[in-house]
Short mmCIF file of C-alpha atoms in Angstrom, two decimals:
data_model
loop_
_atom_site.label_atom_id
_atom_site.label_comp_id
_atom_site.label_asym_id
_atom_site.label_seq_id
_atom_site.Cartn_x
_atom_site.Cartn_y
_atom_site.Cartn_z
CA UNK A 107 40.13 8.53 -65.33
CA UNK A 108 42.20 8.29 -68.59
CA UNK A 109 44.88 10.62 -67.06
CA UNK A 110 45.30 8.02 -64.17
CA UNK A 111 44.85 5.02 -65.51
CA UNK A 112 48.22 6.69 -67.80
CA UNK A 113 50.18 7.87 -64.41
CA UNK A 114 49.13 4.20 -63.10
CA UNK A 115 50.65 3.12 -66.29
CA UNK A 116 53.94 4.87 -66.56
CA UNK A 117 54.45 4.09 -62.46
CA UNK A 118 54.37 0.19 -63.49
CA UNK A 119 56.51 0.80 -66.21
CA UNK A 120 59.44 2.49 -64.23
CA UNK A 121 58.46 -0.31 -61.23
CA UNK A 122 59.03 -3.24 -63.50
CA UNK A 123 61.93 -1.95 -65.39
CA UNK A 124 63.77 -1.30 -61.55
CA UNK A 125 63.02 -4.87 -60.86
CA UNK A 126 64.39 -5.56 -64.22
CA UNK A 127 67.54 -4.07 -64.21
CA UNK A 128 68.17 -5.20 -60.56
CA UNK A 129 67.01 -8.84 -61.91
CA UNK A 130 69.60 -8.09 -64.53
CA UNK A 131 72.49 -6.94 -62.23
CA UNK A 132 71.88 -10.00 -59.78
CA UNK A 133 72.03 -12.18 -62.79
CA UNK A 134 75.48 -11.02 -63.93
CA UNK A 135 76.84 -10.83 -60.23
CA UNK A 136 79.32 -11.07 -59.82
CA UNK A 137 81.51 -9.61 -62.58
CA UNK A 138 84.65 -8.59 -60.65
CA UNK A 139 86.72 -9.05 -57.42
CA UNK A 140 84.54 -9.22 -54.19
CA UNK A 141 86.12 -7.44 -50.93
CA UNK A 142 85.73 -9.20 -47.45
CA UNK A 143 86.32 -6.48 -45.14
CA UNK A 144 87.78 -8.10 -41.75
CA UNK A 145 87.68 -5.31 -38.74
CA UNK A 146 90.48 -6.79 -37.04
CA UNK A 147 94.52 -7.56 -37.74
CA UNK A 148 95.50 -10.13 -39.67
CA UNK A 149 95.90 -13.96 -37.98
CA UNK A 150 92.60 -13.27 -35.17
CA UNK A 151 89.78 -15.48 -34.67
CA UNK A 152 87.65 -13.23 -37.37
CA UNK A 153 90.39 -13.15 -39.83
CA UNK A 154 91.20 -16.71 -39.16
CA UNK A 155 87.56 -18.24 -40.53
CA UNK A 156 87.18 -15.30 -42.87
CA UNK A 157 90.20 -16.70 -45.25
CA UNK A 158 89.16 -19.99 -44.98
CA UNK A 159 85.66 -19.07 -46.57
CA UNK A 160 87.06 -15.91 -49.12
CA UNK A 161 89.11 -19.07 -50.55
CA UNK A 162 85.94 -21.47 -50.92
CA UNK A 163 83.56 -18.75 -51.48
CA UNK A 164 85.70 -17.06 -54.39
CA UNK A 165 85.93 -20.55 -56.05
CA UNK A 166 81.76 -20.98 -56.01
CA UNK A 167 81.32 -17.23 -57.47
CA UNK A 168 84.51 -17.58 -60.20
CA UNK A 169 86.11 -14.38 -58.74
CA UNK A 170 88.53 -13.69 -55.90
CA UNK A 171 87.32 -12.72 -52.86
CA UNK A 172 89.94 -10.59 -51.20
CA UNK A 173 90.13 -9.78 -47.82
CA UNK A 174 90.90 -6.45 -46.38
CA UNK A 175 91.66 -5.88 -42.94
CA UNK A 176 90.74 -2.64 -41.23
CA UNK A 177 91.17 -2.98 -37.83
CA UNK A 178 90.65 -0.74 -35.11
CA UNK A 179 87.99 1.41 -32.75
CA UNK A 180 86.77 -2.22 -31.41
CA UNK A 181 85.72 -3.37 -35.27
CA UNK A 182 83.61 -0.13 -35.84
CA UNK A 183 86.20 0.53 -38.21
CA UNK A 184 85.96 -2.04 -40.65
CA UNK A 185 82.03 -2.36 -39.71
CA UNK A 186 80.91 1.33 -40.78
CA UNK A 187 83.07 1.13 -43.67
CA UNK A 188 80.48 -1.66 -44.65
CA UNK A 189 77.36 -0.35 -43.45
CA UNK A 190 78.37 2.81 -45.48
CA UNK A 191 79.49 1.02 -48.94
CA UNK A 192 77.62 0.65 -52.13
CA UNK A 193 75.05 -1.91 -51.53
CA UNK A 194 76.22 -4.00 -54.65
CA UNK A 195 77.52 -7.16 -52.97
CA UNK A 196 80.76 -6.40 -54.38
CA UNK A 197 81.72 -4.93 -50.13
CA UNK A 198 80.85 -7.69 -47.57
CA UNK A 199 81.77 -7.97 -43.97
CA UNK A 200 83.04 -10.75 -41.76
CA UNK A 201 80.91 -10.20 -38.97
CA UNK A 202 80.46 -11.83 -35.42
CA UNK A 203 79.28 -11.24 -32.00
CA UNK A 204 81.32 -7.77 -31.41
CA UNK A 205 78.26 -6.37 -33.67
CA UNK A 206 75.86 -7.36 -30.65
CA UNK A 207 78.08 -6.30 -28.00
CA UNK A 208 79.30 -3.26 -29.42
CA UNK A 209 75.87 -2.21 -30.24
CA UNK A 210 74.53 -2.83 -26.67
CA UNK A 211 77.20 -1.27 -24.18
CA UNK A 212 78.81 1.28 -26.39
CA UNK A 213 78.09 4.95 -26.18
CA UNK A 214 78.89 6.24 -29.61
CA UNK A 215 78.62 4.43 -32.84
CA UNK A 216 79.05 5.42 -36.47
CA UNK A 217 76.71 2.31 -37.88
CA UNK A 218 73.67 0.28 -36.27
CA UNK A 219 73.87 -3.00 -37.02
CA UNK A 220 70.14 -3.55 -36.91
CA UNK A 221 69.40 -1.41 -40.02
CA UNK A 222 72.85 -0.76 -41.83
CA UNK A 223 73.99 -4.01 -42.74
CA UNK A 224 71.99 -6.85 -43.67
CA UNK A 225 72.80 -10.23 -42.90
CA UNK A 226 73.38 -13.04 -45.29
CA UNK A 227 74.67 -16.07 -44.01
CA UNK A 228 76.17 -17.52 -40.91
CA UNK A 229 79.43 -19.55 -41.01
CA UNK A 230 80.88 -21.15 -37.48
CA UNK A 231 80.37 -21.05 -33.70
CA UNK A 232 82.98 -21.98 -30.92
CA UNK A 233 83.49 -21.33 -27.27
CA UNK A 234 85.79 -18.78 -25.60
CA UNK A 235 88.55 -20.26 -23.71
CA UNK A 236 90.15 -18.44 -20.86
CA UNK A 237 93.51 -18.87 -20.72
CA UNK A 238 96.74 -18.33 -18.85
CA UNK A 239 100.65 -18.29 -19.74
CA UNK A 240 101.98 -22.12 -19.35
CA UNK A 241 104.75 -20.09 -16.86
CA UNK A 242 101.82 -19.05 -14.16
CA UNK A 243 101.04 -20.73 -11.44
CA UNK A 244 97.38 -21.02 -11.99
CA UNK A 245 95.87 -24.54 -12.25
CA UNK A 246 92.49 -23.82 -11.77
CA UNK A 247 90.10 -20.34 -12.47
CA UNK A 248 89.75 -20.48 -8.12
CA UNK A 249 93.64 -19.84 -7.83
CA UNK A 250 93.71 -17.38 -10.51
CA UNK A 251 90.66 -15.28 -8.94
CA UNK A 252 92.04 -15.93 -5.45
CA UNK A 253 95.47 -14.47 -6.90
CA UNK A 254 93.56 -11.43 -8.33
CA UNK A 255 91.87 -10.75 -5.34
CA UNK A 256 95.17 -11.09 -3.98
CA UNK A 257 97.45 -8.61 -6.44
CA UNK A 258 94.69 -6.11 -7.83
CA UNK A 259 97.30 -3.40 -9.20
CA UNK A 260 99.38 -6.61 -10.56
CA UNK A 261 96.52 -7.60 -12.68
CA UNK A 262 95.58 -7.65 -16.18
CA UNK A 263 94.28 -8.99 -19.24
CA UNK A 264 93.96 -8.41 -23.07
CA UNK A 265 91.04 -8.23 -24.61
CA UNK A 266 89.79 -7.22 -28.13
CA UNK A 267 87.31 -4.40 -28.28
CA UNK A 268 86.38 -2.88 -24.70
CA UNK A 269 82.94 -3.71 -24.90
CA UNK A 270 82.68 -7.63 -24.50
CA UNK A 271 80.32 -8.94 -22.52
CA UNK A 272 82.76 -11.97 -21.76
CA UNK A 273 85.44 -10.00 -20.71
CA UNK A 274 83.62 -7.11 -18.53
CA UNK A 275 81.26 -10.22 -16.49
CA UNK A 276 83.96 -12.29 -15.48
CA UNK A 277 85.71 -9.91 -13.55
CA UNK A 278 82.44 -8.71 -12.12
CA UNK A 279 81.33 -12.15 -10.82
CA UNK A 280 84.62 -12.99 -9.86
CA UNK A 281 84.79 -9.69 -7.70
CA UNK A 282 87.95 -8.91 -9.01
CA UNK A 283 89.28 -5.46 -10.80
CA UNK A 284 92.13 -6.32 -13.17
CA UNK A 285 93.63 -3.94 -15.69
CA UNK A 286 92.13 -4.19 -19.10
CA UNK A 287 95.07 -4.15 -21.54
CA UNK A 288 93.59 -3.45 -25.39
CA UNK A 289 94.78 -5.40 -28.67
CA UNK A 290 93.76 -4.61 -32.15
CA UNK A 291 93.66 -8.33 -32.52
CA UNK A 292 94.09 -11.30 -30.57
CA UNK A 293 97.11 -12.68 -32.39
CA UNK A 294 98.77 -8.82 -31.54
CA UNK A 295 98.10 -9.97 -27.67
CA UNK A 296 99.43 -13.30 -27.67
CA UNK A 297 103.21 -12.32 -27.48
CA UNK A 298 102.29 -10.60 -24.43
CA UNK A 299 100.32 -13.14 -23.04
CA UNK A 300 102.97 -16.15 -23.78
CA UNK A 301 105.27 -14.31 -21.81
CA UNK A 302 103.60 -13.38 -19.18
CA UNK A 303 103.13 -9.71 -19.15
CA UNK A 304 99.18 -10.25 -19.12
CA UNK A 305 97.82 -12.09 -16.31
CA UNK A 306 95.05 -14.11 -18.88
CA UNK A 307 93.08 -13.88 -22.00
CA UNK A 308 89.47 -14.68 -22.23
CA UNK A 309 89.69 -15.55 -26.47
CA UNK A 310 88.01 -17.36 -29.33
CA UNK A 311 89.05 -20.74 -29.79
CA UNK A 312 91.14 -20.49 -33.19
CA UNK A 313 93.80 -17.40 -31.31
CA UNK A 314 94.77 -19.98 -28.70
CA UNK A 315 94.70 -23.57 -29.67
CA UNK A 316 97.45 -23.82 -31.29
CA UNK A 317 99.50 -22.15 -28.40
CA UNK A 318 97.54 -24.48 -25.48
CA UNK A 319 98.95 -27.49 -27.94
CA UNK A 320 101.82 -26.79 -28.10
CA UNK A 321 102.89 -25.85 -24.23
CA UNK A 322 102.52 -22.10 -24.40
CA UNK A 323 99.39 -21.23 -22.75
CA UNK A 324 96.99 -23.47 -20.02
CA UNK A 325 93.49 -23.31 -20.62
CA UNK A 326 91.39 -22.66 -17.51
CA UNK A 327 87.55 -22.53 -18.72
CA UNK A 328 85.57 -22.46 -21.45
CA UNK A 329 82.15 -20.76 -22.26
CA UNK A 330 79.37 -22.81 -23.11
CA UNK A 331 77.09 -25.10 -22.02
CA UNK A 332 78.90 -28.21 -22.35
CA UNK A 333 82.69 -28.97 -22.61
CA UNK A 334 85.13 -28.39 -25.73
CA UNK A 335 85.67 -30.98 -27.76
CA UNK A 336 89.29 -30.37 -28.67
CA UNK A 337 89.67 -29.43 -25.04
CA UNK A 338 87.80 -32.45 -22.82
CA UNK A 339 89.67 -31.62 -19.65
CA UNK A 340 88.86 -28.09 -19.31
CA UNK A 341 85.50 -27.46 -17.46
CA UNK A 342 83.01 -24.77 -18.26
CA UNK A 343 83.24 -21.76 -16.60
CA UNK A 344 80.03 -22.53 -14.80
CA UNK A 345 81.85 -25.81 -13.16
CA UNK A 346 84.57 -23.80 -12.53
CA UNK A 347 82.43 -21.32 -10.36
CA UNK A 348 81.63 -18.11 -12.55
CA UNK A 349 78.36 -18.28 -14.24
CA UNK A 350 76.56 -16.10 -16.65
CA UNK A 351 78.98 -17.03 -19.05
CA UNK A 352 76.84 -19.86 -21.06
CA UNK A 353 77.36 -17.79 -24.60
CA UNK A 354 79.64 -18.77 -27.43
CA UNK A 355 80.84 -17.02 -30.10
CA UNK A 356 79.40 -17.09 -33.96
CA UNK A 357 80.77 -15.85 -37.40
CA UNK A 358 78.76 -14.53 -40.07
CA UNK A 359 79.04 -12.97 -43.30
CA UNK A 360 77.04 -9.42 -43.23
CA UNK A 361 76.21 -6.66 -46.52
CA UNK A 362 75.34 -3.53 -46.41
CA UNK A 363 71.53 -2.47 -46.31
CA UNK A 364 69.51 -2.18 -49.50
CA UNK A 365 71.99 -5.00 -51.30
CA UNK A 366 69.90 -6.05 -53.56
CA UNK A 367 67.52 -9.74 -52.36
CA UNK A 368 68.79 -11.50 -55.19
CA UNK A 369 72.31 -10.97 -54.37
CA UNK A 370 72.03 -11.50 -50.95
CA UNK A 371 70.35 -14.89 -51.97
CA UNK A 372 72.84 -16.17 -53.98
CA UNK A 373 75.41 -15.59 -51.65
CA UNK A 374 73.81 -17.08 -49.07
CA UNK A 375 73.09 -19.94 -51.12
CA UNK A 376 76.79 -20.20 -51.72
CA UNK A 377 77.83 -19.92 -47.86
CA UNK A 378 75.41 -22.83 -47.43
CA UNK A 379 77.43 -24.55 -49.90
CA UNK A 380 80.67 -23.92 -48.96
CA UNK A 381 80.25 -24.69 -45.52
CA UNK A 382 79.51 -27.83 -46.01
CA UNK A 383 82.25 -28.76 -48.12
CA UNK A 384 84.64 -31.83 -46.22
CA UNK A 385 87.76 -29.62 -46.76
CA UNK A 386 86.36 -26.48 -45.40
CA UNK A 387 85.43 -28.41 -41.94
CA UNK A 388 88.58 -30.02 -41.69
CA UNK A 389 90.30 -26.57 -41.91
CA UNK A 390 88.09 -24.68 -39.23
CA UNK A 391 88.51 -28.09 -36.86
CA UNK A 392 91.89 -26.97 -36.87
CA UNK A 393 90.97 -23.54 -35.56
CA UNK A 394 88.28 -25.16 -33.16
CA UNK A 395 85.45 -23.40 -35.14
CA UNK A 396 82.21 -25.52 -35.78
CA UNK A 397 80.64 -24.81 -39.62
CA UNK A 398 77.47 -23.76 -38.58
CA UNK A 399 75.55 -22.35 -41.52
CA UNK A 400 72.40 -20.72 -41.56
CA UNK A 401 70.86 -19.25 -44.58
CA UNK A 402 70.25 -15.09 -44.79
CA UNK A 403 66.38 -16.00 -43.99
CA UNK A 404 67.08 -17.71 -40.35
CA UNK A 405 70.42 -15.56 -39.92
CA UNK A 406 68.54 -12.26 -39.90
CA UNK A 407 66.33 -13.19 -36.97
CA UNK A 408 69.03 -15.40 -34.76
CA UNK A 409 70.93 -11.83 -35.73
CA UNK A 410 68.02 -9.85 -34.35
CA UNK A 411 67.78 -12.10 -31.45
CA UNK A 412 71.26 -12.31 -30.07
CA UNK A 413 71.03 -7.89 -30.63
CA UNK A 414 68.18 -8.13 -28.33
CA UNK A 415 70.39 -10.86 -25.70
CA UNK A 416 73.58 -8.19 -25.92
CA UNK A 417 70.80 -5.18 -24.81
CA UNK A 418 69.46 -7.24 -21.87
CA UNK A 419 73.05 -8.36 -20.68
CA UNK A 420 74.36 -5.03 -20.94
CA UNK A 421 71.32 -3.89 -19.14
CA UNK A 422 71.41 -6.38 -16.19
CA UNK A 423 75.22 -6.20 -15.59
CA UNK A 424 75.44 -2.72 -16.07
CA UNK A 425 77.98 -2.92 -18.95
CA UNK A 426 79.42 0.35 -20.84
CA UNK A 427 82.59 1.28 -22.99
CA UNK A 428 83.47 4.20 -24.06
#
């Protein structure tokens, strides 16, 4: 009895003094530069939100936040480097839906979003907005379809990681087959796109405002449920005749599994913080991104949830990448 009541004793001892020391680290975090991983190029939708919050966020914890952008394999790149850091907090990732679609229609994958990172807070939301070059013809998402229909082996579109659900269902309920053209990042496509050697571009809202304001690009459609706000004209793409296509798009900031609770607390508590800040909103308004925090403990499950929506899409269309 004495002997266990002694291993009993020692076991609490080394329990409390882990809980200790990673009370203690949490405490002191953080103590140097944090790294924002981005997966895609610099000047995309991710990278676009992600500066906007290293700036804000780095001023709340009193060091930089630097973002580094590793783009490439349709964000897996960038992603496993995450899921595969030193669960400190001092490695975080920029996250958004390409971990549920990825996860759900491709084959091979060097992470799993479900168990390798851990989310901690969300950030925005905004529609997708397909657009065309202000030069085309199109008006409407009925001429360009009818034009697709039309010119199959003339075409095409760029899209950012071959796996979205967005762009692999709208040419399926369109019944069209146009050439999928892939970007590292949406601000790599638009040259292409202004000038007309892709057909359209199914994108997040902060690529292709500020080209659609100023004459270079026609908006068509937008995802949703309801109409844009910075884009009142443009009709859903369920009035405009292709449904399925309800979801919008969502930011969040992501760590890798086992970072320690109170970390991940206090940098959600931040986020919360920071996205609420006047300056902050007027800065993603510009990009047509909607704050839209949510603290770690209702981001995990609306994270589990929308991993759960990607599987079922990807199961009812049929949807696969390589």
């Amino acid at each position: 009895m004495n002997r266990r009541l002694a291993i009993f004793t020692a076991l609490g001892i080394a329990t409390s003094g882990l809980f200790a020391s990673s009370a203690s680290a949490a405490a002191d975090y953080p103590d140097k530069p944090v790294r924002m991983i981005v997966p895609y190029a610099a000047g995309g939708g991710v990278d676009n939100i992600a500066r906007v919050v290293a700036t804000h966020l780095g001023a709340r914890l009193k060091q930089p936040v630097i973002i580094d952008n590793r783009p490439g394999a349709n964000a897996n790149i960038g992603a496993d480097a995450v899921a595969k850091a030193a669960p400190d907090g001092y490695t975080l990732l920029m996250g958004a839906t390409f971990l549920a679609f990825n996860r759900a229609t491709m084959k091979v994958i060097p992470y799993d979003a479900s168990q390798d990172l851990v989310p901690v807070a969300r950030t925005g939301k905004a529609p997708f907005v397909l657009v065309v070059p202000a030069s085309s013809p199109f008006k409407t998402v009925a001429e360009l379809v009818e034009y697709m229909k039309a010119n199959p082996d003339k075409a095409s579109y760029g899209a950012v990681g071959a796996g979205s659900p967005t762009n692999l269902i709208f040419p399926k309920n369109t019944g069209t087959n146009p050439v999928q053209v892939l970007y590292k990042g949406g601000a790599a496509a638009m040259p292409d796109l202004i000038a007309g050697r892709l057909t359209y571009m199914i994108q997040t809202t902060s690529e292709v405002l500020p080209s659609i304001a100023s004459g270079k690009l026609r908006a068509l459609a937008v995802s949703g449920s309801t109409r844009f706000g910075h884009l009142p004209a443009v009709p859903t793409m369920k009035e405009a005749g292709v449904k399925d296509l309800e979801g919008t798009g969502w930011w969040g900031l992501f760590a890798p599994a086992k970072t320690p609770p109170a970390v991940v607390q206090r940098l959600s508590d931040e986020i919360q913080v920071v996205m609420k800040q006047a300056d902050v909103a007027a800065a993603l308004d510009k990009l047509g991104i909607e704050p839209a925090p949510m603290p770690a403990a209702t981001f995990a499950p609306f994270f589990e949830a929308e991993l759960k929506s990607y599987v079922e899409v990807a199961r009812q269309f049929n949807l696969t990448a390589e």
